[in-house]
Coordinates of C-alpha atoms in Angstrom, one line a residue:
M1 CA 0.2 0.2 0.1
S2 CA 1.2 3.6 -0.9
N3 CA 1.9 6.3 1.3
I4 CA -0.3 9.3 0.4
I5 CA -0.2 13.1 0.7
I6 CA -3.1 15.0 0.2
I7 CA -3.1 18.7 0.2
G8 CA -6.1 20.1 1.4
G9 CA -8.3 19.5 4.2
G10 CA -11.5 20.8 2.6
I11 CA -14.5 18.2 1.9
V12 CA -13.0 17.0 -1.3
G13 CA -9.7 16.5 0.6
L14 CA -11.0 14.5 3.8
S15 CA -13.5 12.2 1.2
S16 CA -10.4 11.2 -0.7
A17 CA -8.5 10.3 2.9
Y18 CA -11.5 8.6 3.8
F19 CA -11.5 6.4 0.8
L20 CA -7.9 5.8 0.6
Q21 CA -7.4 5.0 4.3
K22 CA -10.3 2.2 4.0
E23 CA -8.0 0.6 1.0
G24 CA -5.1 0.3 3.5
H25 CA -3.3 3.4 2.3
Q26 CA -1.2 5.5 4.5
V27 CA -2.4 8.7 4.2
T28 CA -1.3 12.5 5.5
V29 CA -3.4 15.6 5.1
I30 CA -1.7 18.7 4.9
D31 CA -3.6 22.0 5.0
K32 CA -2.9 25.6 5.5
S33 CA -5.9 26.4 7.9
D34 CA -7.0 24.8 11.2
I35 CA -9.9 23.1 9.3
S36 CA -12.5 25.3 10.6
S37 CA -13.7 27.7 7.9
G38 CA -13.4 28.1 4.4
A39 CA -16.0 26.9 1.8
S40 CA -16.8 23.2 3.1
F41 CA -18.1 24.8 6.2
V42 CA -20.0 28.0 4.8
N43 CA -21.9 26.0 1.8
A44 CA -25.3 25.5 1.3
G45 CA -25.1 21.8 2.2
Y46 CA -27.0 20.6 -0.5
I47 CA -26.8 17.2 -2.0
T48 CA -28.0 18.3 -5.9
P49 CA -28.2 15.8 -8.8
S50 CA -30.6 18.6 -10.0
H51 CA -27.8 20.7 -10.6
I52 CA -27.0 19.4 -13.9
I53 CA -26.2 22.9 -15.8
P54 CA -22.7 23.9 -15.5
L55 CA -22.0 26.9 -14.4
A56 CA -20.4 28.2 -18.0
S57 CA -23.5 28.1 -19.9
P58 CA -24.9 30.3 -22.5
G59 CA -25.3 33.9 -21.5
M60 CA -23.4 33.9 -18.1
I61 CA -20.5 36.0 -19.7
A62 CA -23.2 38.5 -20.8
M63 CA -24.5 38.5 -17.5
G64 CA -21.1 38.9 -15.9
I65 CA -20.1 41.8 -17.7
K66 CA -23.6 43.6 -17.3
M67 CA -23.0 42.7 -13.6
M68 CA -19.5 43.8 -13.4
F69 CA -19.8 47.5 -11.8
N70 CA -22.4 46.2 -9.6
S71 CA -20.8 44.8 -6.5
A72 CA -23.8 43.7 -4.7
S73 CA -25.0 41.6 -7.7
P74 CA -25.4 38.1 -7.7
F75 CA -22.7 37.1 -10.2
Y76 CA -20.3 39.7 -9.8
M77 CA -16.8 40.0 -11.7
K78 CA -14.2 42.4 -10.1
P79 CA -12.5 44.3 -13.2
R80 CA -8.9 43.5 -12.9
W81 CA -5.9 43.1 -14.7
D82 CA -5.4 39.8 -14.1
T83 CA -3.7 37.5 -16.9
D84 CA -4.5 34.4 -15.6
F85 CA -8.2 35.6 -15.0
F86 CA -8.4 36.6 -18.6
K87 CA -7.2 33.4 -19.8
W88 CA -9.8 31.6 -17.6
S89 CA -12.7 34.2 -18.8
W90 CA -12.0 33.3 -22.5
F91 CA -11.8 29.5 -21.6
F92 CA -15.1 30.3 -19.9
H93 CA -16.5 31.8 -23.2
K94 CA -15.5 28.9 -25.1
S95 CA -17.2 26.4 -23.0
S96 CA -20.5 28.4 -22.5
T97 CA -22.0 26.8 -25.8
K98 CA -25.1 25.0 -25.9
A99 CA -23.4 21.8 -27.5
K100 CA -20.8 21.5 -24.5
V101 CA -23.6 22.0 -21.8
E102 CA -25.7 19.2 -23.1
K103 CA -22.5 17.0 -23.1
A104 CA -21.9 17.7 -19.7
I105 CA -25.3 17.5 -18.3
P106 CA -25.2 13.6 -18.1
V107 CA -21.9 13.6 -16.8
I108 CA -22.9 15.9 -13.9
K109 CA -26.0 13.9 -12.9
D110 CA -24.0 10.4 -13.0
I111 CA -21.5 12.1 -10.3
N112 CA -23.8 13.5 -8.6
I113 CA -26.3 10.3 -8.3
L114 CA -22.6 8.4 -7.1
S115 CA -22.1 11.1 -4.5
R116 CA -25.3 10.7 -3.0
G117 CA -25.4 7.2 -2.5
L118 CA -22.0 7.5 -0.8
F119 CA -23.3 10.3 1.5
E120 CA -25.8 7.7 2.3
E121 CA -23.0 4.6 3.0
I122 CA -21.1 6.9 5.0
K123 CA -24.1 7.7 7.4
A124 CA -25.1 3.8 7.2
S125 CA -21.6 2.7 8.0
G126 CA -21.9 4.6 11.3
D127 CA -18.5 5.9 10.7
L128 CA -19.2 9.3 11.4
G129 CA -21.9 8.7 14.2
D130 CA -25.4 10.2 13.7
F131 CA -25.5 13.5 11.1
Q132 CA -28.3 15.3 9.5
L133 CA -28.8 13.9 5.9
E134 CA -32.3 14.7 4.8
R135 CA -34.4 13.9 1.6
K136 CA -36.9 16.4 1.4
G137 CA -36.0 17.7 -2.4
L138 CA -34.9 21.0 -3.3
L139 CA -37.7 23.9 -4.2
M140 CA -36.9 26.4 -7.0
L141 CA -38.7 29.2 -5.8
Y142 CA -39.9 31.7 -8.8
K143 CA -41.9 35.3 -8.7
T144 CA -41.7 35.5 -12.6
D145 CA -43.0 33.7 -15.5
A146 CA -39.6 34.0 -17.4
S147 CA -38.0 32.2 -14.4
Y148 CA -40.6 29.5 -14.4
H149 CA -40.1 28.6 -17.9
H150 CA -36.3 28.6 -17.7
E151 CA -36.4 26.4 -14.9
R152 CA -39.1 24.3 -16.4
E153 CA -36.8 23.6 -19.3
V154 CA -34.2 22.4 -16.6
A155 CA -36.9 20.3 -15.0
E156 CA -37.4 18.6 -18.4
K157 CA -33.9 17.6 -19.1
A158 CA -34.0 16.2 -15.2
S159 CA -36.9 14.4 -15.7
F160 CA -35.6 12.7 -19.0
L161 CA -32.5 11.8 -17.0
G162 CA -34.8 10.1 -14.7
L163 CA -34.3 12.4 -11.7
E164 CA -37.7 13.2 -9.7
V165 CA -39.3 16.5 -10.4
A166 CA -42.7 18.0 -9.5
E167 CA -44.2 21.2 -9.9
L168 CA -46.0 23.1 -7.0
N169 CA -48.9 25.6 -7.0
Q170 CA -49.0 28.4 -4.6
A171 CA -51.7 26.1 -2.6
Q172 CA -49.2 22.8 -2.8
L173 CA -46.2 24.9 -1.5
A174 CA -48.5 26.5 1.1
A175 CA -49.0 23.2 2.1
I176 CA -45.4 21.7 1.7
E177 CA -44.1 24.6 4.0
P178 CA -47.0 25.7 6.5
D179 CA -44.8 27.8 9.2
I180 CA -43.8 30.4 7.1
E181 CA -45.4 32.8 4.2
I182 CA -43.8 32.8 0.9
D183 CA -43.9 35.3 -1.6
A184 CA -43.8 32.9 -4.8
K185 CA -45.8 32.1 -7.7
G186 CA -44.7 28.6 -7.2
A187 CA -42.2 26.0 -7.1
I188 CA -40.3 23.4 -9.2
H189 CA -39.7 20.4 -6.7
Y190 CA -36.5 18.5 -7.4
E191 CA -37.6 15.4 -4.9
C192 CA -34.3 13.5 -5.9
D193 CA -32.1 16.0 -3.7
G194 CA -31.0 15.9 -0.5
H195 CA -29.5 18.4 2.6
T196 CA -26.6 18.1 5.2
T197 CA -25.0 20.2 7.7
P198 CA -21.3 21.0 7.0
T199 CA -20.4 22.0 10.3
E200 CA -21.8 19.0 11.8
I201 CA -20.0 16.4 9.2
M202 CA -16.8 18.1 8.4
P203 CA -15.4 17.8 12.6
K204 CA -16.7 14.2 12.8
L205 CA -15.0 13.2 9.3
L206 CA -12.0 14.9 10.6
A207 CA -12.2 13.1 14.0
Y208 CA -12.7 9.6 12.1
L209 CA -9.6 10.3 10.2
K210 CA -7.6 11.0 13.3
K211 CA -8.9 7.9 14.9
T212 CA -8.2 5.5 12.1
G213 CA -4.7 6.9 11.8
V214 CA -4.8 9.2 9.0
Q215 CA -2.2 11.9 10.0
V216 CA -3.7 15.7 10.0
K217 CA -1.4 18.4 9.8
T218 CA -3.1 21.6 10.0
N219 CA -1.8 25.2 10.1
E220 CA 0.7 24.2 7.4
E221 CA 1.1 25.6 4.3
V222 CA 2.8 24.1 1.1
V223 CA 5.2 26.5 0.0
D224 CA 6.8 24.2 -2.6
I225 CA 6.6 20.9 -4.9
G226 CA 9.7 19.4 -6.0
F227 CA 10.0 16.7 -8.8
K228 CA 12.4 14.7 -10.8
G229 CA 11.8 13.7 -14.4
Q230 CA 7.7 12.4 -14.1
N231 CA 7.6 12.2 -10.3
I232 CA 7.1 14.6 -7.4
D233 CA 9.7 13.7 -5.2
Q234 CA 9.2 16.4 -2.3
I235 CA 6.8 18.4 -0.8
T236 CA 8.1 21.4 1.3
T237 CA 5.9 23.2 3.7
T238 CA 6.0 26.5 6.4
K239 CA 7.1 23.4 8.7
G240 CA 9.3 20.8 7.2
S241 CA 9.4 18.8 4.0
Y242 CA 7.6 15.5 2.9
T243 CA 7.8 12.4 0.5
A244 CA 5.3 10.5 -0.5
D245 CA 4.5 7.7 -3.4
E246 CA 1.4 9.6 -4.4
V247 CA 0.1 13.4 -4.2
V248 CA -3.5 14.4 -4.3
L249 CA -3.9 17.7 -4.9
A250 CA -7.1 18.9 -3.5
A251 CA -6.3 22.5 -2.4
G252 CA -9.2 24.4 -3.5
S253 CA -9.0 27.8 -4.5
W254 CA -5.3 27.5 -4.4
S255 CA -4.8 24.3 -6.6
G256 CA -4.2 26.5 -9.7
E257 CA -1.2 28.6 -8.1
L258 CA 0.1 25.5 -6.6
S259 CA -0.2 23.7 -10.0
K260 CA 2.1 26.8 -11.1
K261 CA 5.3 25.2 -8.7
L262 CA 4.8 21.8 -11.1
R263 CA 4.8 24.0 -14.5
I264 CA 1.2 22.9 -15.2
E265 CA -1.2 25.4 -16.3
L266 CA -4.6 24.1 -14.3
P267 CA -7.3 27.2 -15.3
L268 CA -8.9 27.9 -12.0
Q269 CA -10.5 31.0 -10.2
A270 CA -12.0 31.3 -6.7
G271 CA -15.4 32.2 -6.7
K272 CA -16.2 33.9 -3.4
G273 CA -19.7 33.0 -1.6
Y274 CA -21.3 34.2 1.5
R275 CA -23.3 32.9 4.3
I276 CA -25.7 34.3 7.1
N277 CA -27.0 32.0 9.8
V278 CA -30.0 32.3 11.9
H279 CA -30.0 30.7 14.8
R280 CA -33.7 31.1 16.0
P281 CA -36.9 29.0 14.5
T282 CA -37.7 30.9 10.9
G283 CA -40.6 28.6 10.1
I284 CA -38.4 26.9 7.1
S285 CA -38.3 23.5 7.1
M286 CA -37.5 22.7 3.0
P287 CA -34.3 23.8 1.2
A288 CA -35.0 26.3 -1.3
I289 CA -33.0 28.5 -4.2
L290 CA -34.6 31.4 -4.7
M291 CA -34.6 31.9 -8.4
E292 CA -34.6 35.9 -9.2
A293 CA -32.5 36.3 -5.7
K294 CA -29.9 33.8 -7.0
M295 CA -29.5 32.3 -3.3
A296 CA -30.0 29.6 -1.2
V297 CA -32.1 28.8 1.9
T298 CA -31.2 25.3 4.2
P299 CA -32.8 24.3 7.1
M300 CA -29.8 23.2 8.8
K301 CA -29.0 20.9 12.3
G302 CA -30.0 23.9 15.1
F303 CA -29.9 27.0 12.4
T304 CA -31.0 28.3 8.7
R305 CA -28.1 29.0 6.3
F306 CA -29.1 31.9 3.8
A307 CA -26.5 31.5 1.5
G308 CA -25.4 32.7 -2.0
T309 CA -23.5 35.2 -4.7
M310 CA -20.6 34.1 -7.1
E311 CA -17.9 36.8 -6.9
F312 CA -14.6 36.8 -9.1
S313 CA -12.3 38.8 -6.9
G314 CA -9.2 36.6 -6.9
I315 CA -8.1 35.0 -3.7
N316 CA -8.8 37.1 -0.7
T317 CA -11.4 36.8 2.7
K318 CA -12.6 40.3 2.3
I319 CA -16.3 40.4 3.1
R320 CA -18.4 43.1 1.2
K321 CA -21.1 44.0 3.2
E322 CA -23.1 45.0 0.1
R323 CA -23.2 41.3 -0.9
V324 CA -24.3 40.2 2.5
L325 CA -27.0 42.7 3.0
A326 CA -28.5 41.8 -0.8
I327 CA -28.4 38.1 0.6
A328 CA -30.5 39.3 3.5
K329 CA -32.9 41.4 1.1
G330 CA -33.5 38.4 -1.3
A331 CA -34.4 36.5 1.7
K332 CA -37.0 39.2 2.8
S333 CA -38.6 39.1 -0.8
F334 CA -39.6 35.5 -0.9
Y335 CA -40.5 35.4 3.1
P336 CA -42.1 38.5 3.7
N337 CA -42.4 37.9 7.5
L338 CA -38.8 36.8 8.1
E339 CA -36.4 39.6 10.1
I340 CA -32.5 39.0 9.6
H341 CA -31.2 40.7 12.6
Q342 CA -28.1 43.2 12.1
A343 CA -26.0 40.9 14.7
E344 CA -26.6 38.2 12.0
I345 CA -25.5 40.1 8.9
D346 CA -22.6 41.0 10.7
A347 CA -21.5 37.5 11.5
A348 CA -22.0 36.5 8.3
Q349 CA -18.9 34.3 7.0
T350 CA -17.3 33.6 3.1
G351 CA -15.5 30.8 1.4
M352 CA -13.7 30.1 -1.8
R353 CA -14.8 28.2 -4.2
P354 CA -12.5 26.7 -7.0
V355 CA -14.4 27.2 -10.5
S356 CA -12.9 25.5 -13.5
P357 CA -13.8 27.2 -16.9
D358 CA -16.1 24.7 -18.1
G359 CA -18.0 24.1 -14.9
L360 CA -16.5 20.8 -14.4
P361 CA -13.9 19.4 -11.8
Y362 CA -10.8 18.4 -12.6
I363 CA -10.6 14.8 -11.1
G364 CA -8.0 12.3 -12.4
R365 CA -3.9 11.5 -13.0
S366 CA -1.7 14.0 -14.3
S367 CA -0.4 13.5 -17.7
A368 CA 2.9 15.2 -16.5
Y369 CA 3.8 13.3 -13.2
K370 CA 3.0 9.9 -12.7
N371 CA 2.4 10.2 -8.9
L372 CA 0.0 13.5 -9.1
T373 CA -3.8 13.1 -8.7
F374 CA -5.9 16.1 -9.1
A375 CA -9.3 16.7 -7.3
T376 CA -10.5 20.2 -7.4
G377 CA -12.4 22.8 -9.4
H378 CA -15.9 21.5 -8.3
A379 CA -17.3 25.2 -8.5
M380 CA -20.7 25.3 -6.5
M381 CA -20.8 21.6 -6.3
G382 CA -17.9 20.9 -3.9
W383 CA -20.0 19.8 -1.4
S384 CA -22.6 17.4 -3.2
L385 CA -19.5 16.1 -5.0
G386 CA -17.2 15.5 -2.2
P387 CA -17.6 12.1 -1.4
A388 CA -18.0 10.8 -5.2
T389 CA -14.6 12.8 -5.6
G390 CA -13.0 10.9 -2.9
K391 CA -14.1 7.6 -4.1
L392 CA -12.7 8.2 -7.5
V393 CA -9.6 9.1 -6.3
S394 CA -9.1 6.0 -4.3
E395 CA -9.9 4.2 -7.3
V396 CA -7.4 5.8 -9.3
I397 CA -4.8 5.5 -7.1
G398 CA -5.5 2.0 -6.5
G399 CA -5.4 1.0 -10.2
K400 CA -9.5 -0.1 -10.0
K401 CA -12.2 0.7 -12.7
T402 CA -13.7 3.7 -11.7
S403 CA -17.3 3.6 -10.5
M404 CA -17.8 5.9 -13.6
D405 CA -16.4 7.3 -16.7
I406 CA -14.0 10.0 -15.6
A407 CA -12.8 11.3 -19.1
A408 CA -14.8 14.6 -19.1
F409 CA -12.8 15.4 -16.0
Q410 CA -9.5 15.4 -17.1
P411 CA -7.2 17.3 -15.4
E412 CA -5.1 18.9 -18.4
R413 CA -8.2 19.2 -20.8
R414 CA -8.2 21.7 -23.7
F415 CA -10.8 24.2 -23.7

């Protein structure tokens, strides 16, 4: 069995460690943080087979340019001189065609279904103890006919692929969500979806890995990656150096910069998201996407989470107050009786999602290095796809037939 180093301790890195240790490998996870914050902790907690349309889709670049000078907009690209961002934007534009989106849809569906099953297997195993894993589905709430017709097209594709979908009118919506008033014309209900509480699962997963012998190095940043020929032979951190038989790059939004140390160009941009937690009864029992507000609502264990926005402004943890306020305002527009307090707004947190130009993750072996496997670039689906990615990584490293075809995720693909 191999000695494996995983760079990155988010849901993808820890899921990779989970499945690799089960195969008997000696695993070390290295993360620059204390693994208590970031995208794996502030996301909406969705398990979303319904999210079959990649971020790179027709009209998204035009929307980004239109919203570029409104820092409160749901989809914001900060104007800046950055050659990596220019290249990524060009690749994103090239990927945003109807033909490429249609090709990506079944692949995205398959990996989401795989991951949903693995979440259920992990819970059934008892390895992490009990945790929230509910299958109530996801409501796509809409106020306008335009939003309805847009989502109806997606729903038809999802239904064709075998996913469970229903339409709800206002009366049916009130029946399924009786304890809070909703200002919406109706909803598309993706019954195939589930939800969790990331802040519950991440500590439990971390504790399980430590208990089973996985070495977890926190507050330790990888500063260099050495190689000889087609093999990585040294990982240098702020606290020391390591050697390994295999290396997994699961460093989220930092994966692109680390790839440069290996002379690999991995087009990747950090897409910042924000969340507000409300630790009071809200009456909300169903996960929902508020379509016109472009934000997510999740009833988690002990609180309700309001999350959203996609901000491309480089790697930074700056919280833009106008973006947080836009989330609170969006929630109020759909739930008129809901009040989000100023203290809750002030306690908002942010996380950065690694976004590839075509909206598909990078999963698989490097073509440049024999002992390097990529596991990054999941955009808004990182949480949903964590277990599937970990399973696929363990199969790639173990030389096994993968649970699904991963050709579309080839890390050094051309755009």
